[in-house]
Amino acid sequence: MPIPCRMLAVLALLTLHTAASAQTRDVAGGRDYPGIGRFAGSVITGYVMKDFDATRMQAAAFKDGQPTDARRLEGRIFRIAYRTNPGPSILEVSRNFETQLAKAGFETLLACDTDACGAIPFTESIDTLPVPQMWVDGFNYRYFAGRKSEGGRETFASVIVSQNNQDITAQVTVAELGAIANKMVDAAAMAKGLGETGHIALYGIYFDTDKAVLKPESRPTLEQIAKLLASQPQLNVFIVGHTDSQGAYEYNLDLSKRRAEAVAAELVKSFRVAQPRLRTAGVGLLAPVGSNATDAGRALNRRVELVAP
């Protein structure tokens, strides 16, 4: 006898809750936002940091079911989800975050509970990580949004705290406003870098965390590498992978080498570059160009370089 769709949905949600509750350590790569931290006893269930992205933030409560001050923020975006075991209330967890944000210099734009915020429509208009990383009950939550201006730079932060069974869930979203950095390096710039310094860093080649599979958005940079090599038939290059310091030393050496090999393989396969013109190496964390103590520095260190022999 087939199981009704509604029952399947319930079973799926129970499975997700069980998996989330069983987590006892932070997700790989997860870390607190500096100066904010976490509620005691929490684990990070979801972590996404983008050097440039957009997020939705509400700076005022809804009126008649509609937003009154919805903001689209662009810049470096952090999304960090937490789960806290049963015991504390939604209000206790939220107040701790709000106090910490105030100490960090954030002025309050909005602090509200379920009905005062706008109930379910409000939760559908903010930016949260998907289940099971983050769980929001539209009938029971608290929301905070704040703003800080320091050294000519604006930073916004929001916290939504809710509950899944007896576990308290929370997500901190931080937007460091800023213009997008130009990471497109064309063939002429590559030739100039190789001629002047013998190497050039490429930040337009993308991989998922801990993966060595090229993402589709890497293609424009690969096209420029192929264009460079086509314009200089005698040029051979080393393709060198670099990582930040997160993770084990041997693992990072291997990951950086596999990423360099993935770039070379794609140039041969899709752009018909002769294999002998490309040699690969991975140096892991051994040649940093930024501080591995900061997210910005680690982002600079995760790169692929072209090196002239």
GROMACS .gro file of C-alpha atoms in nm:
model
  309
    1MET     CA    1   0.000   0.000   0.000
    2PRO     CA    2   0.159   0.334  -0.105
    3ILE     CA    3   0.247   0.585   0.167
    4PRO     CA    4   0.051   0.915   0.137
    5CYS     CA    5   0.258   1.215   0.023
    6ARG     CA    6   0.176   1.402   0.344
    7MET     CA    7   0.318   1.119   0.555
    8LEU     CA    8   0.631   1.109   0.338
    9ALA     CA    9   0.681   1.480   0.401
   10VAL     CA   10   0.648   1.428   0.776
   11LEU     CA   11   0.894   1.138   0.768
   12ALA     CA   12   1.140   1.350   0.569
   13LEU     CA   13   1.121   1.632   0.825
   14LEU     CA   14   1.170   1.387   1.112
   15THR     CA   15   1.477   1.246   0.935
   16LEU     CA   16   1.620   1.595   0.890
   17HIS     CA   17   1.560   1.678   1.255
   18THR     CA   18   1.726   1.356   1.370
   19ALA     CA   19   2.030   1.421   1.151
   20ALA     CA   20   2.062   1.780   1.276
   21SER     CA   21   2.020   1.680   1.641
   22ALA     CA   22   2.288   1.412   1.606
   23GLN     CA   23   2.551   1.670   1.505
   24THR     CA   24   2.804   1.722   1.783
   25ARG     CA   25   3.072   1.934   1.612
   26ASP     CA   26   3.092   2.230   1.376
   27VAL     CA   27   3.052   2.169   1.004
   28ALA     CA   28   3.379   2.157   0.811
   29GLY     CA   29   3.520   2.506   0.763
   30GLY     CA   30   3.268   2.664   1.000
   31ARG     CA   31   3.382   2.944   1.229
   32ASP     CA   32   3.224   3.225   1.430
   33TYR     CA   33   3.220   3.577   1.295
   34PRO     CA   34   3.497   3.774   1.473
   35GLY     CA   35   3.365   3.981   1.762
   36ILE     CA   36   3.024   3.813   1.769
   37GLY     CA   37   3.086   3.451   1.864
   38ARG     CA   38   2.813   3.205   1.959
   39PHE     CA   39   2.576   3.111   2.240
   40ALA     CA   40   2.738   2.867   2.484
   41GLY     CA   41   2.695   2.502   2.389
   42SER     CA   42   2.606   2.571   2.024
   43VAL     CA   43   2.744   2.394   1.718
   44ILE     CA   44   2.769   2.540   1.368
   45THR     CA   45   2.525   2.355   1.141
   46GLY     CA   46   2.579   2.568   0.831
   47TYR     CA   47   2.851   2.806   0.712
   48VAL     CA   48   2.873   2.998   0.384
   49MET     CA   49   3.109   3.289   0.319
   50LYS     CA   50   3.122   3.464  -0.018
   51ASP     CA   51   3.373   3.735  -0.107
   52PHE     CA   52   3.095   3.903  -0.303
   53ASP     CA   53   2.727   3.821  -0.281
   54ALA     CA   54   2.391   3.976  -0.196
   55THR     CA   55   2.163   3.919   0.102
   56ARG     CA   56   1.813   4.034   0.199
   57MET     CA   57   1.770   4.210   0.532
   58GLN     CA   58   1.464   4.371   0.691
   59ALA     CA   59   1.536   4.696   0.877
   60ALA     CA   60   1.174   4.749   0.991
   61ALA     CA   61   0.871   4.536   1.075
   62PHE     CA   62   0.609   4.447   0.814
   63LYS     CA   63   0.292   4.651   0.782
   64ASP     CA   64  -0.024   4.490   0.646
   65GLY     CA   65   0.182   4.188   0.546
   66GLN     CA   66   0.431   4.389   0.338
   67PRO     CA   67   0.791   4.502   0.400
   68THR     CA   68   0.845   4.868   0.490
   69ASP     CA   69   1.227   4.880   0.483
   70ALA     CA   70   1.365   4.587   0.286
   71ARG     CA   71   1.732   4.611   0.198
   72ARG     CA   72   1.942   4.431  -0.058
   73LEU     CA   73   2.300   4.437   0.064
   74GLU     CA   74   2.604   4.359  -0.152
   75GLY     CA   75   2.958   4.281  -0.043
   76ARG     CA   76   3.133   4.010   0.158
   77ILE     CA   77   2.852   3.799   0.305
   78PHE     CA   78   2.872   3.556   0.598
   79ARG     CA   79   2.588   3.314   0.678
   80ILE     CA   80   2.643   3.111   0.995
   81ALA     CA   81   2.374   2.879   1.136
   82TYR     CA   82   2.381   2.731   1.487
   83ARG     CA   83   2.192   2.471   1.688
   84THR     CA   84   2.174   2.481   2.068
   85ASN     CA   85   2.057   2.181   2.272
   86PRO     CA   86   1.733   2.204   2.477
   87GLY     CA   87   1.737   2.433   2.778
   88PRO     CA   88   1.761   2.802   2.682
   89SER     CA   89   1.470   3.001   2.539
   90ILE     CA   90   1.456   3.176   2.205
   91LEU     CA   91   1.466   3.508   2.387
   92GLU     CA   92   1.773   3.416   2.593
   93VAL     CA   93   1.975   3.314   2.288
   94SER     CA   94   1.865   3.619   2.092
   95ARG     CA   95   1.937   3.862   2.377
   96ASN     CA   96   2.291   3.723   2.407
   97PHE     CA   97   2.355   3.784   2.038
   98GLU     CA   98   2.198   4.132   2.059
   99THR     CA   99   2.417   4.224   2.356
  100GLN     CA  100   2.729   4.100   2.178
  101LEU     CA  101   2.643   4.295   1.863
  102ALA     CA  102   2.590   4.611   2.066
  103LYS     CA  103   2.934   4.563   2.225
  104ALA     CA  104   3.078   4.522   1.875
  105GLY     CA  105   2.938   4.864   1.778
  106PHE     CA  106   2.616   4.772   1.597
  107GLU     CA  107   2.322   5.010   1.641
  108THR     CA  108   1.977   4.849   1.643
  109LEU     CA  109   1.762   4.887   1.333
  110LEU     CA  110   1.500   4.629   1.428
  111ALA     CA  111   1.437   4.391   1.718
  112CYS     CA  112   1.105   4.210   1.716
  113ASP     CA  113   0.923   3.887   1.794
  114THR     CA  114   0.695   3.681   1.570
  115ASP     CA  115   0.374   3.887   1.546
  116ALA     CA  116   0.546   4.224   1.581
  117CYS     CA  117   0.784   4.136   1.295
  118GLY     CA  118   0.518   4.017   1.054
  119ALA     CA  119   0.473   3.644   1.128
  120ILE     CA  120   0.525   3.396   0.842
  121PRO     CA  121   0.551   3.647   0.551
  122PHE     CA  122   0.840   3.815   0.734
  123THR     CA  123   1.042   3.491   0.756
  124GLU     CA  124   0.988   3.432   0.385
  125SER     CA  125   1.152   3.765   0.304
  126ILE     CA  126   1.482   3.716   0.485
  127ASP     CA  127   1.790   3.520   0.394
  128THR     CA  128   1.833   3.186   0.573
  129LEU     CA  129   2.029   2.872   0.493
  130PRO     CA  130   1.818   2.569   0.393
  131VAL     CA  131   1.697   2.290   0.620
  132PRO     CA  132   1.868   2.106   0.789
  133GLN     CA  133   2.138   2.374   0.821
  134MET     CA  134   1.886   2.625   0.955
  135TRP     CA  135   1.528   2.582   1.074
  136VAL     CA  136   1.281   2.870   1.114
  137ASP     CA  137   0.935   2.823   1.266
  138GLY     CA  138   0.724   3.105   1.125
  139PHE     CA  139   0.503   3.092   1.433
  140ASN     CA  140   0.784   3.130   1.688
  141TYR     CA  141   1.098   3.337   1.633
  142ARG     CA  142   1.285   3.656   1.720
  143TYR     CA  143   1.471   3.879   1.474
  144PHE     CA  144   1.736   4.145   1.511
  145ALA     CA  145   1.902   4.370   1.252
  146GLY     CA  146   2.180   4.618   1.318
  147ARG     CA  147   2.421   4.849   1.142
  148LYS     CA  148   2.778   4.963   1.211
  149SER     CA  149   2.986   5.229   1.039
  150GLU     CA  150   3.359   5.218   1.103
  151GLY     CA  151   3.650   5.356   0.908
  152GLY     CA  152   3.427   5.453   0.619
  153ARG     CA  153   3.290   5.100   0.583
  154GLU     CA  154   2.933   4.994   0.655
  155THR     CA  155   2.856   4.654   0.802
  156PHE     CA  156   2.510   4.511   0.862
  157ALA     CA  157   2.424   4.212   1.080
  158SER     CA  158   2.104   4.019   1.141
  159VAL     CA  159   2.016   3.733   1.375
  160ILE     CA  160   1.708   3.515   1.357
  161VAL     CA  161   1.645   3.272   1.642
  162SER     CA  162   1.378   3.003   1.629
  163GLN     CA  163   1.305   2.653   1.758
  164ASN     CA  164   1.290   2.301   1.613
  165ASN     CA  165   1.127   2.069   1.865
  166GLN     CA  166   1.330   2.155   2.177
  167ASP     CA  167   1.647   2.265   1.999
  168ILE     CA  168   1.709   2.636   1.953
  169THR     CA  169   1.827   2.736   1.604
  170ALA     CA  170   1.994   3.064   1.513
  171GLN     CA  171   2.147   3.222   1.207
  172VAL     CA  172   2.385   3.516   1.201
  173THR     CA  173   2.412   3.696   0.868
  174VAL     CA  174   2.679   3.965   0.826
  175ALA     CA  175   2.715   4.188   0.520
  176GLU     CA  176   3.037   4.387   0.486
  177LEU     CA  177   2.935   4.631   0.215
  178GLY     CA  178   3.174   4.686  -0.072
  179ALA     CA  179   3.212   4.697  -0.447
  180ILE     CA  180   3.296   4.380  -0.633
  181ALA     CA  181   3.666   4.324  -0.688
  182ASN     CA  182   3.770   4.282  -1.049
  183LYS     CA  183   3.898   3.925  -1.057
  184MET     CA  184   3.894   3.890  -1.435
  185VAL     CA  185   4.251   3.878  -1.561
  186ASP     CA  186   4.268   3.883  -1.939
  187ALA     CA  187   4.537   3.736  -2.163
  188ALA     CA  188   4.723   4.067  -2.191
  189ALA     CA  189   4.740   4.102  -1.811
  190MET     CA  190   4.862   3.744  -1.782
  191ALA     CA  191   5.137   3.807  -2.035
  192LYS     CA  192   5.237   4.127  -1.853
  193GLY     CA  193   5.251   3.951  -1.515
  194LEU     CA  194   5.457   3.662  -1.648
  195GLY     CA  195   5.694   3.901  -1.824
  196GLU     CA  196   5.745   4.134  -1.526
  197THR     CA  197   5.739   3.904  -1.223
  198GLY     CA  198   5.742   3.552  -1.367
  199HIS     CA  199   5.402   3.462  -1.223
  200ILE     CA  200   5.045   3.587  -1.192
  201ALA     CA  201   4.767   3.494  -0.948
  202LEU     CA  202   4.429   3.404  -1.093
  203TYR     CA  203   4.119   3.447  -0.876
  204GLY     CA  204   3.864   3.371  -1.145
  205ILE     CA  205   3.906   2.993  -1.113
  206TYR     CA  206   3.653   2.845  -0.874
  207PHE     CA  207   3.617   2.522  -0.677
  208ASP     CA  208   3.377   2.419  -0.404
  209THR     CA  209   3.528   2.385  -0.055
  210ASP     CA  210   3.754   2.077  -0.034
  211LYS     CA  211   3.684   1.989  -0.399
  212ALA     CA  212   3.905   1.975  -0.707
  213VAL     CA  213   3.626   1.993  -0.966
  214LEU     CA  214   3.618   2.316  -1.167
  215LYS     CA  215   3.298   2.519  -1.139
  216PRO     CA  216   3.136   2.646  -1.463
  217GLU     CA  217   3.203   3.010  -1.375
  218SER     CA  218   3.577   2.939  -1.420
  219ARG     CA  219   3.536   2.926  -1.798
  220PRO     CA  220   3.606   3.297  -1.877
  221THR     CA  221   3.945   3.279  -1.705
  222LEU     CA  222   4.028   2.948  -1.873
  223GLU     CA  223   3.944   3.107  -2.208
  224GLN     CA  224   4.195   3.384  -2.137
  225ILE     CA  225   4.467   3.134  -2.044
  226ALA     CA  226   4.402   2.951  -2.373
  227LYS     CA  227   4.413   3.283  -2.560
  228LEU     CA  228   4.748   3.367  -2.400
  229LEU     CA  229   4.897   3.032  -2.498
  230ALA     CA  230   4.759   3.057  -2.853
  231SER     CA  231   4.917   3.402  -2.894
  232GLN     CA  232   5.259   3.279  -2.773
  233PRO     CA  233   5.316   2.933  -2.928
  234GLN     CA  234   5.659   2.901  -2.761
  235LEU     CA  235   5.529   2.970  -2.412
  236ASN     CA  236   5.502   2.686  -2.163
  237VAL     CA  237   5.372   2.743  -1.809
  238PHE     CA  238   5.350   2.588  -1.468
  239ILE     CA  239   5.001   2.581  -1.320
  240VAL     CA  240   5.039   2.601  -0.943
  241GLY     CA  241   4.762   2.547  -0.688
  242HIS     CA  242   4.753   2.726  -0.352
  243THR     CA  243   4.530   2.686  -0.044
  244ASP     CA  244   4.477   2.865   0.284
  245SER     CA  245   4.591   2.714   0.617
  246GLN     CA  246   4.259   2.553   0.710
  247GLY     CA  247   4.295   2.174   0.730
  248ALA     CA  248   4.587   1.935   0.752
  249TYR     CA  249   4.917   2.019   0.582
  250GLU     CA  250   4.941   1.701   0.372
  251TYR     CA  251   4.575   1.728   0.274
  252ASN     CA  252   4.620   2.084   0.148
  253LEU     CA  253   4.928   1.990  -0.052
  254ASP     CA  254   4.731   1.715  -0.224
  255LEU     CA  255   4.422   1.935  -0.277
  256SER     CA  256   4.626   2.216  -0.433
  257LYS     CA  257   4.797   1.970  -0.668
  258ARG     CA  258   4.466   1.815  -0.774
  259ARG     CA  259   4.322   2.158  -0.843
  260ALA     CA  260   4.618   2.252  -1.064
  261GLU     CA  261   4.579   1.924  -1.248
  262ALA     CA  262   4.208   1.993  -1.299
  263VAL     CA  263   4.290   2.327  -1.463
  264ALA     CA  264   4.546   2.168  -1.695
  265ALA     CA  265   4.310   1.884  -1.786
  266GLU     CA  266   4.032   2.128  -1.878
  267LEU     CA  267   4.268   2.337  -2.094
  268VAL     CA  268   4.371   2.024  -2.282
  269LYS     CA  269   4.019   1.886  -2.313
  270SER     CA  270   3.812   2.195  -2.395
  271PHE     CA  271   4.066   2.436  -2.543
  272ARG     CA  272   4.303   2.196  -2.722
  273VAL     CA  273   4.614   2.317  -2.545
  274ALA     CA  274   4.896   2.066  -2.596
  275GLN     CA  275   4.960   1.874  -2.275
  276PRO     CA  276   5.343   1.916  -2.283
  277ARG     CA  277   5.298   2.294  -2.254
  278LEU     CA  278   5.141   2.259  -1.909
  279ARG     CA  279   5.314   2.135  -1.595
  280THR     CA  280   5.136   2.127  -1.262
  281ALA     CA  281   5.229   2.158  -0.897
  282GLY     CA  282   5.058   2.215  -0.564
  283VAL     CA  283   5.220   2.401  -0.276
  284GLY     CA  284   4.927   2.408  -0.035
  285LEU     CA  285   4.968   2.681   0.226
  286LEU     CA  286   5.340   2.737   0.172
  287ALA     CA  287   5.323   3.063  -0.027
  288PRO     CA  288   5.062   3.288   0.135
  289VAL     CA  289   4.997   3.638   0.004
  290GLY     CA  290   4.763   3.731   0.292
  291SER     CA  291   4.720   3.655   0.660
  292ASN     CA  292   4.561   3.318   0.730
  293ALA     CA  293   4.426   3.470   1.052
  294THR     CA  294   4.150   3.656   0.861
  295ASP     CA  295   3.882   3.555   0.612
  296ALA     CA  296   4.005   3.819   0.368
  297GLY     CA  297   4.361   3.687   0.388
  298ARG     CA  298   4.252   3.326   0.345
  299ALA     CA  299   4.051   3.427   0.037
  300LEU     CA  300   4.366   3.576  -0.117
  301ASN     CA  301   4.562   3.260  -0.042
  302ARG     CA  302   4.313   3.031  -0.217
  303ARG     CA  303   4.426   3.078  -0.575
  304VAL     CA  304   4.579   2.928  -0.889
  305GLU     CA  305   4.889   3.085  -1.035
  306LEU     CA  306   5.055   3.074  -1.375
  307VAL     CA  307   5.434   3.058  -1.343
  308ALA     CA  308   5.688   3.104  -1.621
  309PRO     CA  309   5.960   2.833  -1.630
   0.00000   0.00000   0.00000
